[in-house]
Short mmCIF file of C-alpha atoms in Angstrom, two decimals:
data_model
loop_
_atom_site.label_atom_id
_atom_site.label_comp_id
_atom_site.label_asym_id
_atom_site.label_seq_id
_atom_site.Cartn_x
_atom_site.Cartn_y
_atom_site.Cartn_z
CA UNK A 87 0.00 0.00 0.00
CA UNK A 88 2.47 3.20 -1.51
CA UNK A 89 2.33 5.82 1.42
CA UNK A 90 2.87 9.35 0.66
CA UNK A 91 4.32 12.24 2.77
CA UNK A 92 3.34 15.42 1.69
CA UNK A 93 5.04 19.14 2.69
CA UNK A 94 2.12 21.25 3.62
CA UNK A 95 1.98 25.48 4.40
CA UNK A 96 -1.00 26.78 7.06
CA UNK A 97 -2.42 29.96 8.07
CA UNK A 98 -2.73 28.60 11.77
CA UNK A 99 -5.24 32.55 12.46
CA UNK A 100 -8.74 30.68 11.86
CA UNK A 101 -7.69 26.83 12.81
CA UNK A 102 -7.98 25.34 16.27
CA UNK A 103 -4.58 23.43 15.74
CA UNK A 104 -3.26 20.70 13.85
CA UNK A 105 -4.79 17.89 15.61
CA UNK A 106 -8.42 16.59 15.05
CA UNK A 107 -11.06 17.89 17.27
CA UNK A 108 -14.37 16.87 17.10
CA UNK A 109 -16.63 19.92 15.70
CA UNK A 110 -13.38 22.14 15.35
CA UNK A 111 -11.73 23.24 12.35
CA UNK A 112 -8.44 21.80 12.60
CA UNK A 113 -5.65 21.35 10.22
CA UNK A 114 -5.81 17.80 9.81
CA UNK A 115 -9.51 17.56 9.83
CA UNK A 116 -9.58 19.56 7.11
CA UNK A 117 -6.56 17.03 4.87
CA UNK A 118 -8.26 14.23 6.14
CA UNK A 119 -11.67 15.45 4.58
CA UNK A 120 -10.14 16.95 1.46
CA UNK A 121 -7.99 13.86 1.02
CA UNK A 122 -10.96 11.50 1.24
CA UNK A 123 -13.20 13.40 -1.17
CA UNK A 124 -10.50 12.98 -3.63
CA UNK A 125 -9.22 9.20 -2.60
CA UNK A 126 -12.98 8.44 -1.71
CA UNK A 127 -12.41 6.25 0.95
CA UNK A 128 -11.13 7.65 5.01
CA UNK A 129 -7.52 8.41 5.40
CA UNK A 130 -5.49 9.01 8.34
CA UNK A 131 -3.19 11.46 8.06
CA UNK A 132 -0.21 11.89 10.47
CA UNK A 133 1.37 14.91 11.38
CA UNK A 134 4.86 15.38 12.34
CA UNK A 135 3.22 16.93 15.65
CA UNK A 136 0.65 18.97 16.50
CA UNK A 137 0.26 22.94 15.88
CA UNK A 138 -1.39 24.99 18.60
CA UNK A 139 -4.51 27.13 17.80
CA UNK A 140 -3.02 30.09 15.80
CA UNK A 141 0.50 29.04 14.89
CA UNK A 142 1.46 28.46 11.52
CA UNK A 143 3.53 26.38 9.37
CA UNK A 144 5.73 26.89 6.41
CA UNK A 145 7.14 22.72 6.77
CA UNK A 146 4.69 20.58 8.40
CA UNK A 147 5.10 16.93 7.11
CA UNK A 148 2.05 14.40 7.23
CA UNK A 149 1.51 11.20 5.45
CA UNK A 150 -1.12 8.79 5.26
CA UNK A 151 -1.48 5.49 3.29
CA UNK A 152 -3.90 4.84 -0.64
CA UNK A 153 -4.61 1.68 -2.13
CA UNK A 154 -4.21 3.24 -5.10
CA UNK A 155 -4.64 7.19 -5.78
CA UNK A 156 -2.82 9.75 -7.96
CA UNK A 157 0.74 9.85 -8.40
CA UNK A 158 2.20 11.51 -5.22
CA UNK A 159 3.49 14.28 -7.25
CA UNK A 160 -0.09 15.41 -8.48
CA UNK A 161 -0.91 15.85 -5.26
CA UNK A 162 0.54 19.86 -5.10
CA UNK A 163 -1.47 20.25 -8.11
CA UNK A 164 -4.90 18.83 -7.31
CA UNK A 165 -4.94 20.38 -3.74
CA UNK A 166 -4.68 23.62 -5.20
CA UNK A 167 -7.88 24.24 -5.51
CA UNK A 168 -9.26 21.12 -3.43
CA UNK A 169 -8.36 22.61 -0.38
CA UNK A 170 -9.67 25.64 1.47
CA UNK A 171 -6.95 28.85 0.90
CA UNK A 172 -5.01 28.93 3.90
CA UNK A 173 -3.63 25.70 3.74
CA UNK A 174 -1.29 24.61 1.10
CA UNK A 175 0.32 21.51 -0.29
CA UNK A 176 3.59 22.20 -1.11
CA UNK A 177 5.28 18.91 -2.10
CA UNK A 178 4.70 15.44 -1.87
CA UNK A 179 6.59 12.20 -2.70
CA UNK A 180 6.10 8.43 -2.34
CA UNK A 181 7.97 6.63 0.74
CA UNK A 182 8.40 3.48 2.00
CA UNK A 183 6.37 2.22 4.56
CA UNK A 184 9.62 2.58 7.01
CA UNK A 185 8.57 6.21 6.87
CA UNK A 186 6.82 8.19 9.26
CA UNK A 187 6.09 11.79 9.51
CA UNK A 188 6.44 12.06 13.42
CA UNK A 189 8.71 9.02 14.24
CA UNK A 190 10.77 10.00 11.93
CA UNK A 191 11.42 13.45 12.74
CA UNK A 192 15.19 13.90 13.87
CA UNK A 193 14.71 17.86 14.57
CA UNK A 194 12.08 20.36 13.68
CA UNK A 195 12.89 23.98 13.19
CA UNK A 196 10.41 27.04 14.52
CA UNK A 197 10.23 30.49 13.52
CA UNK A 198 9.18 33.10 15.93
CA UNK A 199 8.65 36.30 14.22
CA UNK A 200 9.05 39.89 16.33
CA UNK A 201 7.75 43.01 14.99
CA UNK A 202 9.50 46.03 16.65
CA UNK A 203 8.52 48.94 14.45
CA UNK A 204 6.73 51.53 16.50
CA UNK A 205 3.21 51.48 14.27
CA UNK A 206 2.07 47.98 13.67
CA UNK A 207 2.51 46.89 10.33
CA UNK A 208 -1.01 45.77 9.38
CA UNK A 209 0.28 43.22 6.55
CA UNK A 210 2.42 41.30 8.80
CA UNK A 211 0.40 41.46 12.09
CA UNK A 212 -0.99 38.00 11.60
CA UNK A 213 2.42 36.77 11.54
CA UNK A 214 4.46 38.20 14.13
CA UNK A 215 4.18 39.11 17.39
CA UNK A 216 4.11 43.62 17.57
CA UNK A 217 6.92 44.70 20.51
CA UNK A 218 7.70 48.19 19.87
CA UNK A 219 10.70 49.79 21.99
CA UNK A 220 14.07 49.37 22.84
CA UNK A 221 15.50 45.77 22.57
CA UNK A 222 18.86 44.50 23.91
CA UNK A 223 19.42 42.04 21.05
CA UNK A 224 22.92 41.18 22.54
CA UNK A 225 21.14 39.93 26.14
CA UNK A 226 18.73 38.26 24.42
CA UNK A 227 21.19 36.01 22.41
CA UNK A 228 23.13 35.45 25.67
CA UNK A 229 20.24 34.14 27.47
CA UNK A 230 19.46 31.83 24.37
CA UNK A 231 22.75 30.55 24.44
CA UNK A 232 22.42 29.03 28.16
CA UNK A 233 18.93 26.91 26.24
CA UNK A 234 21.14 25.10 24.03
CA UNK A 235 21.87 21.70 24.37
CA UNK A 236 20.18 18.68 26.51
CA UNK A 237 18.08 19.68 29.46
CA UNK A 238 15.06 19.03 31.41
CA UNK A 239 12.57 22.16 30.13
CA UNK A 240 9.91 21.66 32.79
CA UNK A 241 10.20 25.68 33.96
CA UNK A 242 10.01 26.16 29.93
CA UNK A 243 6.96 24.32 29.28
CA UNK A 244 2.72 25.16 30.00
CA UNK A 245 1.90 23.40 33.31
CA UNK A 246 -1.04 21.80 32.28
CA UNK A 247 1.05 19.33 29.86
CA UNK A 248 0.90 15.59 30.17
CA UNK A 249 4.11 14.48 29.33
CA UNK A 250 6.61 13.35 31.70
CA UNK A 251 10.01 12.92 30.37
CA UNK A 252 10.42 17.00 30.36
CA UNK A 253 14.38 16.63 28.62
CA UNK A 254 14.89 17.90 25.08
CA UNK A 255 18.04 18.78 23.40
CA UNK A 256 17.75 22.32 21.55
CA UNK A 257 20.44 22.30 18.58
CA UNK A 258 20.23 25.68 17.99
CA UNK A 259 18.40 28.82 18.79
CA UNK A 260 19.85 32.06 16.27
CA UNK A 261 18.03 35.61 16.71
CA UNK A 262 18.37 37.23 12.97
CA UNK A 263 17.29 40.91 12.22
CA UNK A 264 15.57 40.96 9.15
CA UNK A 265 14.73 44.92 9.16
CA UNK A 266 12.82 45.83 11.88
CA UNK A 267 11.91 42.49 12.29
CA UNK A 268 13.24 40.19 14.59
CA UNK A 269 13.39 36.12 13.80
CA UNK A 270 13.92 33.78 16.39
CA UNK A 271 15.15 30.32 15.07
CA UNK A 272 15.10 27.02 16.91
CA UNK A 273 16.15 23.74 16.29
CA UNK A 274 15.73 21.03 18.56
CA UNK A 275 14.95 17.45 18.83
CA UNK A 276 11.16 18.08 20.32
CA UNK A 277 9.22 20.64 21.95
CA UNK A 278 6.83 20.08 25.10
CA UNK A 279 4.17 22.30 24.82
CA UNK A 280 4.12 26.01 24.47
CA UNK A 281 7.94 25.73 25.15
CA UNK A 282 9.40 27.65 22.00
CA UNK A 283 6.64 30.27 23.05
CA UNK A 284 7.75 30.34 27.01
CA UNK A 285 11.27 30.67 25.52
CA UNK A 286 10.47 33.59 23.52
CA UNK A 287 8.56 35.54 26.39
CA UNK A 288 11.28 35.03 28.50
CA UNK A 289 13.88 36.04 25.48
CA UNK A 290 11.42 39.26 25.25
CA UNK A 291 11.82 40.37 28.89
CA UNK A 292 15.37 39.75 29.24
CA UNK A 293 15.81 42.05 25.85
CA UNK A 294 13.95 44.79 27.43
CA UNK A 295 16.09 44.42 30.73
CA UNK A 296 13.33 43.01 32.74
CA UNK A 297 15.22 39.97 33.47
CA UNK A 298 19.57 39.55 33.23
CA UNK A 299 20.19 36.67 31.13
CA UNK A 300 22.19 34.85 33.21
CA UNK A 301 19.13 33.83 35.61
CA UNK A 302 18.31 31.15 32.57
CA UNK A 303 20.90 28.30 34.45
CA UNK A 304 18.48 29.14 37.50
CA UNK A 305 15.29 28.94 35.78
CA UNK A 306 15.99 25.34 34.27
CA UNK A 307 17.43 24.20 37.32
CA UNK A 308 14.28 25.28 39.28
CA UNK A 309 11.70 23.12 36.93
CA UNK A 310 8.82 25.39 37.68
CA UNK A 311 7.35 27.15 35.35
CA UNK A 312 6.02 30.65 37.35
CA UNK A 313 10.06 31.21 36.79
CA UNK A 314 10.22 31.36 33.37
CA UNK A 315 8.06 34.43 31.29
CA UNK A 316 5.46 35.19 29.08
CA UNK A 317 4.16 32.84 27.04
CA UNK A 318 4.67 34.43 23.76
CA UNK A 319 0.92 34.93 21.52
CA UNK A 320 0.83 31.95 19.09
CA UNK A 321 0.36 34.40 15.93
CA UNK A 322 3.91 34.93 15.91
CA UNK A 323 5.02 31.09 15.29
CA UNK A 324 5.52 29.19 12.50
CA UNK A 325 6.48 25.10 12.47
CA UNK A 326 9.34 26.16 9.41
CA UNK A 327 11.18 23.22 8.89
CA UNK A 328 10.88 18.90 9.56
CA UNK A 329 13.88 17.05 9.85
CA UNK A 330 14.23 13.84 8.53
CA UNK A 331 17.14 11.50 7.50
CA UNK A 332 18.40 12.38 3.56
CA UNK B 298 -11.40 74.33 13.91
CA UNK B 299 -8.62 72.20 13.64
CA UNK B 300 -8.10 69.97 11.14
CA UNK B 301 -6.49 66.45 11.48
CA UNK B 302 -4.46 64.90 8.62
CA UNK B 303 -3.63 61.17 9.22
CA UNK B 304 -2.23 58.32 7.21
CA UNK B 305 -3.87 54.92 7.61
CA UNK B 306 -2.76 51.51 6.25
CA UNK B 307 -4.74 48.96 5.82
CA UNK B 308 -5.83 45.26 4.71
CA UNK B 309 -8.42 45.37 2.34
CA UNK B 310 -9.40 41.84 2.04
CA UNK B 311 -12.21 42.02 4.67
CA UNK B 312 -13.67 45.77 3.53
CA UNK B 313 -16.10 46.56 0.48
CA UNK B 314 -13.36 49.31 -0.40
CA UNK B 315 -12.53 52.59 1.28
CA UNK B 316 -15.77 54.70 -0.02
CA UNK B 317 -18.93 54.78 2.61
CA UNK B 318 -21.49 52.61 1.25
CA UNK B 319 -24.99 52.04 3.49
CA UNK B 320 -24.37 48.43 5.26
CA UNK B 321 -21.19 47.70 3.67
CA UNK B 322 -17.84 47.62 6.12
CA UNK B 323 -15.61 49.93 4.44
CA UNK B 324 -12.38 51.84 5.46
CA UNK B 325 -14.42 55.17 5.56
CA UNK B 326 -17.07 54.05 7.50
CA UNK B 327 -15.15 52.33 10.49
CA UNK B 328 -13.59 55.51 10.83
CA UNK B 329 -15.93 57.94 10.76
CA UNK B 330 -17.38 55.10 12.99
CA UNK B 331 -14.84 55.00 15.60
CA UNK B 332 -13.50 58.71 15.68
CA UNK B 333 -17.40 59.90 16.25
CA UNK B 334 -17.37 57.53 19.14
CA UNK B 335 -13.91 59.28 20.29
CA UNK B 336 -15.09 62.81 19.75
CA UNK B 337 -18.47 62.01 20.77
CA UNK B 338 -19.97 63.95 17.48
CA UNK B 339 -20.58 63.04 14.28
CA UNK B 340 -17.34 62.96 11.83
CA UNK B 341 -17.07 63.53 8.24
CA UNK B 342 -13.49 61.84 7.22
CA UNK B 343 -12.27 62.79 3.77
CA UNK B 344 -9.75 60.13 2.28
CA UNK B 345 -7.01 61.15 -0.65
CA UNK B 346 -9.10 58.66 -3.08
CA UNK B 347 -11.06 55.17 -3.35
CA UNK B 348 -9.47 52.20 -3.16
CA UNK B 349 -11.76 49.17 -4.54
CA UNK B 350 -12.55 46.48 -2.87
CA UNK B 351 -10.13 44.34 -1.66
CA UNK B 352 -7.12 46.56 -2.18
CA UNK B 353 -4.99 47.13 0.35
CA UNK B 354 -3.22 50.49 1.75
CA UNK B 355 0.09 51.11 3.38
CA UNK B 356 -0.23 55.20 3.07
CA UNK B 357 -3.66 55.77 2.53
CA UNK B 358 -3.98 59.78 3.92
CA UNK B 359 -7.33 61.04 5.17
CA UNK B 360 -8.58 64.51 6.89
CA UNK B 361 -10.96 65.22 9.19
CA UNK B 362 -12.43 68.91 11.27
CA UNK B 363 -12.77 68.29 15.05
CA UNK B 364 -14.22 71.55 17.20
CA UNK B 365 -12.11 70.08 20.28
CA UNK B 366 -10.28 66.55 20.51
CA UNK B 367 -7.29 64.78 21.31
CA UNK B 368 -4.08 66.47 20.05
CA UNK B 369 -3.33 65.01 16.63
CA UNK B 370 -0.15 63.09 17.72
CA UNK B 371 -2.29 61.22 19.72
CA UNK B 372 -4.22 59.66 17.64
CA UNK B 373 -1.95 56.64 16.32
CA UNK B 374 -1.88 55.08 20.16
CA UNK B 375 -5.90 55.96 21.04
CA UNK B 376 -6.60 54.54 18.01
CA UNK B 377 -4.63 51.17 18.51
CA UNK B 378 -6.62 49.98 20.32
CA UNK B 379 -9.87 51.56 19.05
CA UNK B 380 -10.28 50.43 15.29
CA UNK B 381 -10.53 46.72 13.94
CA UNK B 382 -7.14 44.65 13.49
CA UNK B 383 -7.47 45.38 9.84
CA UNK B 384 -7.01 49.17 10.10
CA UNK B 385 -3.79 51.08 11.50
CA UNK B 386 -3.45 53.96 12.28
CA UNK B 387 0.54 55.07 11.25
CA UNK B 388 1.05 58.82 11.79
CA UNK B 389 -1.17 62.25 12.45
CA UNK B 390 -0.63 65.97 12.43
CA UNK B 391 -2.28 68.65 12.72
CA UNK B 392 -2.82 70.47 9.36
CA UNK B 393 -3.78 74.18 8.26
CA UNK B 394 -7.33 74.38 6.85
CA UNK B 395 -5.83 74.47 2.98
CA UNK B 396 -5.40 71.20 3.10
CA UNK B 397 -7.48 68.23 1.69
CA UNK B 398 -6.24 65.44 1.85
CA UNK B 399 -7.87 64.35 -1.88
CA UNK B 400 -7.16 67.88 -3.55
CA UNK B 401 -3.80 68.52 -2.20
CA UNK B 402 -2.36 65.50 -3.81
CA UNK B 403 0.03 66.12 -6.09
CA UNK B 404 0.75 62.45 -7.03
CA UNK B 405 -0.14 58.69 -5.70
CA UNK B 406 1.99 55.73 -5.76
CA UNK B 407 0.65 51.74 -5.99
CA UNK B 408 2.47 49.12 -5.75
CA UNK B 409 0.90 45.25 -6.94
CA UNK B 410 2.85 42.88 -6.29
CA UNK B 411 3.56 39.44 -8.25
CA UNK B 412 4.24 36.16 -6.62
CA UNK B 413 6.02 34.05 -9.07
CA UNK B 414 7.37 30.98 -6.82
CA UNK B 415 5.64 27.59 -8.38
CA UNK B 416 3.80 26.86 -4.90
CA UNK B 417 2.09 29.73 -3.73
CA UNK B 418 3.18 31.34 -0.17
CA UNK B 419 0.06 30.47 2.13
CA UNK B 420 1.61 33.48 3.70
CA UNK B 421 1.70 36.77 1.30
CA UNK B 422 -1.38 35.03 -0.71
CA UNK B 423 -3.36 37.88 1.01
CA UNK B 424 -1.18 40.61 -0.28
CA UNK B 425 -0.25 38.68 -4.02
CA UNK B 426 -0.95 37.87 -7.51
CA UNK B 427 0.14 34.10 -7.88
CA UNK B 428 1.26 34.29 -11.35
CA UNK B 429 3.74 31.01 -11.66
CA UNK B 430 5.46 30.12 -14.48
CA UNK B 431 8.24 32.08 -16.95
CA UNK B 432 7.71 35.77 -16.84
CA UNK B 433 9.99 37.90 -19.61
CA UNK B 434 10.23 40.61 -16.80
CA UNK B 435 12.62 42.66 -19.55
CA UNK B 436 9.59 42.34 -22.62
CA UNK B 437 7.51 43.98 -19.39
CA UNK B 438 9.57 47.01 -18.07
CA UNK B 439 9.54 47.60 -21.92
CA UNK B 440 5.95 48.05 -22.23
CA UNK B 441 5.88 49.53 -19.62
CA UNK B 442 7.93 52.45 -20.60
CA UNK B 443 5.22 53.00 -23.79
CA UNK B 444 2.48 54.07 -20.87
CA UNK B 445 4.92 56.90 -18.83
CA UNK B 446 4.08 60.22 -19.35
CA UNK B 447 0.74 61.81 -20.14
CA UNK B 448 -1.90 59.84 -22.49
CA UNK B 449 -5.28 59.12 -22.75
CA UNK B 450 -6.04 56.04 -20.80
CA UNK B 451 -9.19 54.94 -21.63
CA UNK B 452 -8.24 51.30 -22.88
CA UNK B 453 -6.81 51.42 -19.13
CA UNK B 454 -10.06 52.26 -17.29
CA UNK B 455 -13.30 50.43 -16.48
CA UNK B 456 -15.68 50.06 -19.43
CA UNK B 457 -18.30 51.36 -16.63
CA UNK B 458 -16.60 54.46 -15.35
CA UNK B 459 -18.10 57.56 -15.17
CA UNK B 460 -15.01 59.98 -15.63
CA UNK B 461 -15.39 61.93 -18.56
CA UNK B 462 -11.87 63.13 -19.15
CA UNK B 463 -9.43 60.16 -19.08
CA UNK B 464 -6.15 61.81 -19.32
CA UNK B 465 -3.87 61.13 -16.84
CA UNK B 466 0.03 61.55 -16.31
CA UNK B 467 2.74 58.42 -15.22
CA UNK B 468 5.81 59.74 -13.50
CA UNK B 469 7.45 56.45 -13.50
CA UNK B 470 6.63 52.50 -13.84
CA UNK B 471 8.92 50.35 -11.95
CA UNK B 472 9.25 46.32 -11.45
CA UNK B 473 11.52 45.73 -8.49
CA UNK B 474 12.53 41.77 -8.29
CA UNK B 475 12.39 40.72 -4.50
CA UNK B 476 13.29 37.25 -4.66
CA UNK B 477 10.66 35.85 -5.92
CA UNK B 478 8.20 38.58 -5.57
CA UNK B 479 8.01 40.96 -8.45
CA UNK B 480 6.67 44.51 -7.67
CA UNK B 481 5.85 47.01 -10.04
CA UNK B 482 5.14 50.47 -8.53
CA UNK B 483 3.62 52.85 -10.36
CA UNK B 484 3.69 57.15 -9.68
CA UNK B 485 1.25 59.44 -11.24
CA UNK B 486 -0.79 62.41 -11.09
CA UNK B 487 -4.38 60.05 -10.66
CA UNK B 488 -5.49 57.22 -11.74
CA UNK B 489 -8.54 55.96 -13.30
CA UNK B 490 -10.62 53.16 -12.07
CA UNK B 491 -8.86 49.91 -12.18
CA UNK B 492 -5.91 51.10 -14.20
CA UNK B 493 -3.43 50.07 -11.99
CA UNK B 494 -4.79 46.43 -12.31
CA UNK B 495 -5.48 46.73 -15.97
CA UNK B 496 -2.03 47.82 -16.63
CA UNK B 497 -0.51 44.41 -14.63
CA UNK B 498 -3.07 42.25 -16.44
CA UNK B 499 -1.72 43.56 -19.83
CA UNK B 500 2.14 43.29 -18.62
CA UNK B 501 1.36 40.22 -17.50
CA UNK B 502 0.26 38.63 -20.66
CA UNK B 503 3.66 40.45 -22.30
CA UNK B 504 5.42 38.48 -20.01
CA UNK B 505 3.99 35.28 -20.33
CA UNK B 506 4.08 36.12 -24.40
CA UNK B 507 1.03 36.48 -25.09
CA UNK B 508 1.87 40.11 -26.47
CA UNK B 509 4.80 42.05 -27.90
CA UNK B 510 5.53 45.17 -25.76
CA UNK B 511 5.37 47.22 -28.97
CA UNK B 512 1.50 47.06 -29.08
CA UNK B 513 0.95 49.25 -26.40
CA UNK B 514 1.43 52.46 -28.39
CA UNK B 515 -1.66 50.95 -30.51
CA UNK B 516 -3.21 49.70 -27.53
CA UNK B 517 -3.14 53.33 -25.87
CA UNK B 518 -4.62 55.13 -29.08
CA UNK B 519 -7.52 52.87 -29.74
CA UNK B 520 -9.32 54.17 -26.33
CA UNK B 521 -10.83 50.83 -25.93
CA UNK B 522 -10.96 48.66 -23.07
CA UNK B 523 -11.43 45.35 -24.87
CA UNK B 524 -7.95 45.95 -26.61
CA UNK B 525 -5.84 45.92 -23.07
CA UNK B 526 -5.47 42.38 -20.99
CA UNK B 527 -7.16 41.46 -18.23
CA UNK B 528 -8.00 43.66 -15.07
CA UNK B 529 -5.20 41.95 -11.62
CA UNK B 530 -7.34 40.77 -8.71
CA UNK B 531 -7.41 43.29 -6.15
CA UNK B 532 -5.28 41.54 -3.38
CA UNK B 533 -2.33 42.27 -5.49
CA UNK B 534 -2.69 45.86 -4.99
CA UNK B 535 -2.17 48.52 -2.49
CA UNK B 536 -1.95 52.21 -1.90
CA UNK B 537 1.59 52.86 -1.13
CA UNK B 538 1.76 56.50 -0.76
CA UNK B 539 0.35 59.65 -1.15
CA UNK B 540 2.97 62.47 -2.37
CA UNK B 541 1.86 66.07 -1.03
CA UNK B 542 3.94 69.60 -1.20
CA UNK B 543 6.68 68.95 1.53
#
């Protein structure tokens, strides 16, 4: 049974998330309805992990399995118009049936867009997050720099979660101006929930001297998360990038 | 009484254009909406010009009489909070009396913007024309260059417009590649309904071929609106700026 895994773009601003909710217009309620229309039979489609209500993606993976179906690589085309115009089918390719979209996942990238101009710009403000005034750009990246590597993110992650095992390994987290934007990019191995958010709040306070950077080794060690900041508005997120093996 | 000039930018894909209509949302009624409710009185707001439906404004200008108010550099933060997400309010000064913010102009600028990638961005869809495929962007900027100056543009304006005299001046027609993005702003004294998006459908269709650049000479004298190409969607398109005497 050919499985295909398919590169899709969202407009997280009117979905309730990635994953299914009954009654809810969700990201993959919406494939998985669009999908079977065309395949006319239910799919299940996987995501490479869920989306919260509002954040975006420019690289979510899914896949899902046909008996038989169009040629992965008509997919792009046929969505086009199949699917509703804030979500978009970018690429898609047959795999084996080794392949899966969130097992394997080495490292996802996010994008967490600032806005720091003074006046809102109103073509942009869906995607990033407005925080005019001063920002110490310098701090910032200093307390970003204590996040990298393999730790237990409890104090970074929303209170309510499930999970237990609380350790990730961030790869990477760059700040890039882009104008008078401000892009915060993070690679890591997983994310608990809200955490790149959590980590941008807290990024945002110690940039406008709020916090010093160098309480981050404190707030890890403390696994609580009243230490930690903000949790940064979901508009300003976007799931950029899935890792997988070449 | 003093009056108020104030640029506003806005996203047009949610208003039925910038002109008042009875029931329709539209940029002129929200304000004269929400600055009544401010000044507690009823508001006439004069804007520099229409914008159709679904266009878009960075620098729209508008003026307005109040007999007492805020001071005008207030506005942009009371009004943050105020109007819709879809309106912002960028800058405001108070004005003498001889201005008007429609017969002061001296020139406009729009700017419609291509997207040429083969996917479309689920992200600037709002704000672009997804034109994929080969564009001959040279064959363009030389049609283009047949339209600068001052002509009749009648084959460049709505079959259904009322204007009687059609003549209108272009300072300048430029297409700025931005990655993949190709913008072509346009400067001139006024502009006639739709021409803006009547002149990108017709470079459009030089690009893709469809037409030699040298017909636009012919195109220009036959006054005819069936002989240009097809009128851009809307969301292409926005007001970039109004020029006034510095």
């Amino acid at each position: 049974m050919p499985r295909i895994r398919m590169t899709v773009a969202y407009d997280g601003t009117d979905f309730h998330g990635f994953a299914k909710q009954q009654g809810l217009r969700t990201v993959q309620g919406v494939l998985e309805e669009t999908l079977g229309r065309i395949l006319r039979q239910p799919v299940e489609v996987f995501g490479s992990g869920r989306t919260d209500a509002g954040v975006h993606a420019r690289g979510q993976v899914v896949h899902w399995d046909q008996d038989t179906g169009p040629p992965a690589d008509r997919y792009p085309y046929l969505l086009r118009r199949a699917l509703p115009p804030d979500i978009v089918a970018v690429a898609a390719e047959e795999v084996p049936p080794s392949f899966h979209a969130r097992f394997s996942a080495l490292a996802k990238t996010y994008r967490y867009t600032l806005q720091r101009a003074d006046v809102e710009d109103v073509f942009t403000k869906r995607y990033a997050w407005h925080v005019p005034g001063p920002l110490d750009v310098d701090a910032m990246r200093r307390a970003a720099s204590y996040l990298t590597g393999e730790h237990d993110f409890t104090s970074f992650c929303a209170a309510a979660a499930q999970v237990q095992d609380k350790v990730r390994r961030i790869d990477a987290i760059d700040l890039v101006e882009r104008g008078t934007y401000l892009d915060i990019r993070c690679t890591g191995n997983g994310f608990l929930q809200h955490m790149v958010r959590i980590i941008v709040g807290t990024l945002v306070e110690v940039g406008r001297g709020r916090r010093s950077p160098d309480e981050m080794p404190d707030i890890l060690a403390a696994r609580d998360r009243s230490r930690a900041g903000i949790t940064a508005p979901p508009h300003g997120l976007a799931l950029w990038e899935v890792h997988y093996e070449a």
